[in-house]
PDB file of C-alpha atoms in Angstrom:
ATOM      1  CA  PHE A   6     148.760  36.371 114.721  1.00 56.00           C
ATOM      2  CA  LEU A   7     146.873  39.518 115.574  1.00 57.00           C
ATOM      3  CA  ILE A   8     146.593  38.467 119.245  1.00 58.00           C
ATOM      4  CA  GLU A   9     150.281  37.826 119.431  1.00 57.00           C
ATOM      5  CA  LEU A  10     151.093  41.161 117.969  1.00 48.00           C
ATOM      6  CA  CYS A  11     148.737  42.870 120.340  1.00 47.00           C
ATOM      7  CA  ASN A  12     150.356  41.046 123.352  1.00 49.00           C
ATOM      8  CA  LYS A  13     153.902  42.084 122.108  1.00 53.00           C
ATOM      9  CA  SER A  14     152.639  45.731 121.917  1.00 50.00           C
ATOM     10  CA  LEU A  15     151.137  45.622 125.193  1.00 46.00           C
ATOM     11  CA  GLN A  16     154.195  43.977 126.923  1.00 52.00           C
ATOM     12  CA  LYS A  17     156.361  46.795 125.121  1.00 55.00           C
ATOM     13  CA  GLU A  18     154.023  49.482 126.582  1.00 54.00           C
ATOM     14  CA  VAL A  19     154.339  48.047 130.111  1.00 51.00           C
ATOM     15  CA  ASN A  20     158.064  47.904 129.881  1.00 53.00           C
ATOM     16  CA  ASN A  21     158.364  51.518 128.841  1.00 63.00           C
ATOM     17  CA  MET A  22     156.011  52.478 131.752  1.00 70.00           C
ATOM     18  CA  SER A  23     158.310  50.341 134.252  1.00 79.00           C
ATOM     19  CA  GLN A  24     161.335  52.246 132.770  1.00 85.00           C
ATOM     20  CA  GLU A  25     159.675  55.572 133.285  1.00 89.00           C
ATOM     21  CA  LEU A  26     158.714  54.553 136.769  1.00 92.00           C
ATOM     22  CA  VAL A  27     162.633  53.741 137.635  1.00 93.00           C
ATOM     23  CA  GLU A  28     163.713  56.874 136.081  1.00 92.00           C
ATOM     24  CA  SER A  29     161.396  58.907 138.113  1.00 94.00           C
ATOM     25  CA  ILE A  30     162.336  57.226 141.413  1.00 96.00           C
ATOM     26  CA  LYS A  31     166.016  57.896 140.285  1.00 94.00           C
ATOM     27  CA  ALA A  32     165.416  61.568 139.721  1.00 95.00           C
ATOM     28  CA  ILE A  33     163.729  61.995 142.992  1.00 95.00           C
ATOM     29  CA  GLY A  34     166.502  60.052 144.726  1.00 96.00           C
ATOM     30  CA  LYS A  35     169.070  62.140 143.181  1.00 96.00           C
ATOM     31  CA  LEU A  36     167.471  65.265 144.554  1.00 95.00           C
ATOM     32  CA  GLN A  37     167.793  63.646 147.943  1.00 96.00           C
ATOM     33  CA  ASN A  38     171.378  62.351 147.306  1.00 97.00           C
ATOM     34  CA  LYS A  39     170.186  58.755 147.258  1.00 97.00           C
ATOM     35  CA  THR A  40     170.942  55.856 144.965  1.00 96.00           C
ATOM     36  CA  LEU A  41     168.416  53.334 143.722  1.00 96.00           C
ATOM     37  CA  ARG A  42     170.033  50.743 145.859  1.00 96.00           C
ATOM     38  CA  GLU A  43     169.899  53.067 148.989  1.00 97.00           C
ATOM     39  CA  ILE A  44     166.315  53.738 148.401  1.00 97.00           C
ATOM     40  CA  GLY A  45     165.653  50.008 147.979  1.00 97.00           C
ATOM     41  CA  LEU A  46     167.450  49.098 151.140  1.00 97.00           C
ATOM     42  CA  GLU A  47     166.276  51.923 153.401  1.00 97.00           C
ATOM     43  CA  SER A  48     162.574  51.688 152.278  1.00 97.00           C
ATOM     44  CA  GLY A  49     162.555  48.019 153.110  1.00 97.00           C
ATOM     45  CA  VAL A  50     161.871  46.675 149.503  1.00 97.00           C
ATOM     46  CA  GLY A  51     165.278  45.271 149.033  1.00 95.00           C
ATOM     47  CA  GLU A  52     168.572  46.644 147.448  1.00 91.00           C
ATOM     48  CA  ASN A  53     168.038  45.419 143.961  1.00 94.00           C
ATOM     49  CA  ALA A  54     164.163  45.557 143.716  1.00 94.00           C
ATOM     50  CA  ILE A  55     163.683  48.764 142.091  1.00 95.00           C
ATOM     51  CA  TYR A  56     166.115  47.764 139.385  1.00 92.00           C
ATOM     52  CA  ARG A  57     163.869  44.750 138.615  1.00 92.00           C
ATOM     53  CA  TRP A  58     161.036  47.160 138.107  1.00 91.00           C
ATOM     54  CA  ASN A  59     162.493  47.932 134.640  1.00 88.00           C
ATOM     55  CA  LYS A  60     161.209  44.429 133.644  1.00 85.00           C
ATOM     56  CA  ASN A  61     158.379  43.670 136.195  1.00 86.00           C
ATOM     57  CA  GLU A  62     155.801  45.928 137.765  1.00 86.00           C
ATOM     58  CA  PRO A  63     155.941  46.412 141.480  1.00 92.00           C
ATOM     59  CA  ARG A  64     153.213  45.633 143.776  1.00 93.00           C
ATOM     60  CA  LEU A  65     151.282  48.768 144.845  1.00 94.00           C
ATOM     61  CA  SER A  66     152.089  48.238 148.432  1.00 96.00           C
ATOM     62  CA  THR A  67     155.690  47.983 147.507  1.00 96.00           C
ATOM     63  CA  LEU A  68     155.589  51.152 145.543  1.00 95.00           C
ATOM     64  CA  LYS A  69     153.815  52.839 148.467  1.00 96.00           C
ATOM     65  CA  LYS A  70     156.789  51.996 150.764  1.00 97.00           C
ATOM     66  CA  VAL A  71     159.211  53.617 148.222  1.00 97.00           C
ATOM     67  CA  ALA A  72     156.980  56.693 148.006  1.00 97.00           C
ATOM     68  CA  ASP A  73     156.627  56.901 151.597  1.00 97.00           C
ATOM     69  CA  TYR A  74     160.380  56.777 152.076  1.00 97.00           C
ATOM     70  CA  LEU A  75     161.016  59.500 149.487  1.00 97.00           C
ATOM     71  CA  GLY A  76     158.231  61.473 151.032  1.00 97.00           C
ATOM     72  CA  VAL A  77     156.103  61.798 147.930  1.00 96.00           C
ATOM     73  CA  ASP A  78     152.510  60.550 147.011  1.00 96.00           C
ATOM     74  CA  TYR A  79     152.730  57.156 145.453  1.00 94.00           C
ATOM     75  CA  LYS A  80     150.090  58.316 142.717  1.00 93.00           C
ATOM     76  CA  ILE A  81     152.765  60.340 141.118  1.00 92.00           C
ATOM     77  CA  PHE A  82     154.394  57.185 139.942  1.00 90.00           C
ATOM     78  CA  LEU A  83     151.100  55.734 138.380  1.00 86.00           C
ATOM     79  CA  PRO A  84     150.516  55.892 134.680  1.00 79.00           C
TER      80      PRO A  84
END
């Protein structure tokens, strides 16, 4: 029971970090007049990829592509 509770808690924490990541990308994109869809397409990660990051963590290489496209250091997106 305790392990199951810890796993659920950890998953919730990962989901919160993922949501914060997407919100950070959205905020930077807004400053550049870009939508998440445009950022995904133009960075080469796919038009809906960033939306999926609310549920699944991106690979570091994928995150770097988005950061490079936005002109920021990828480390600002790390927890």
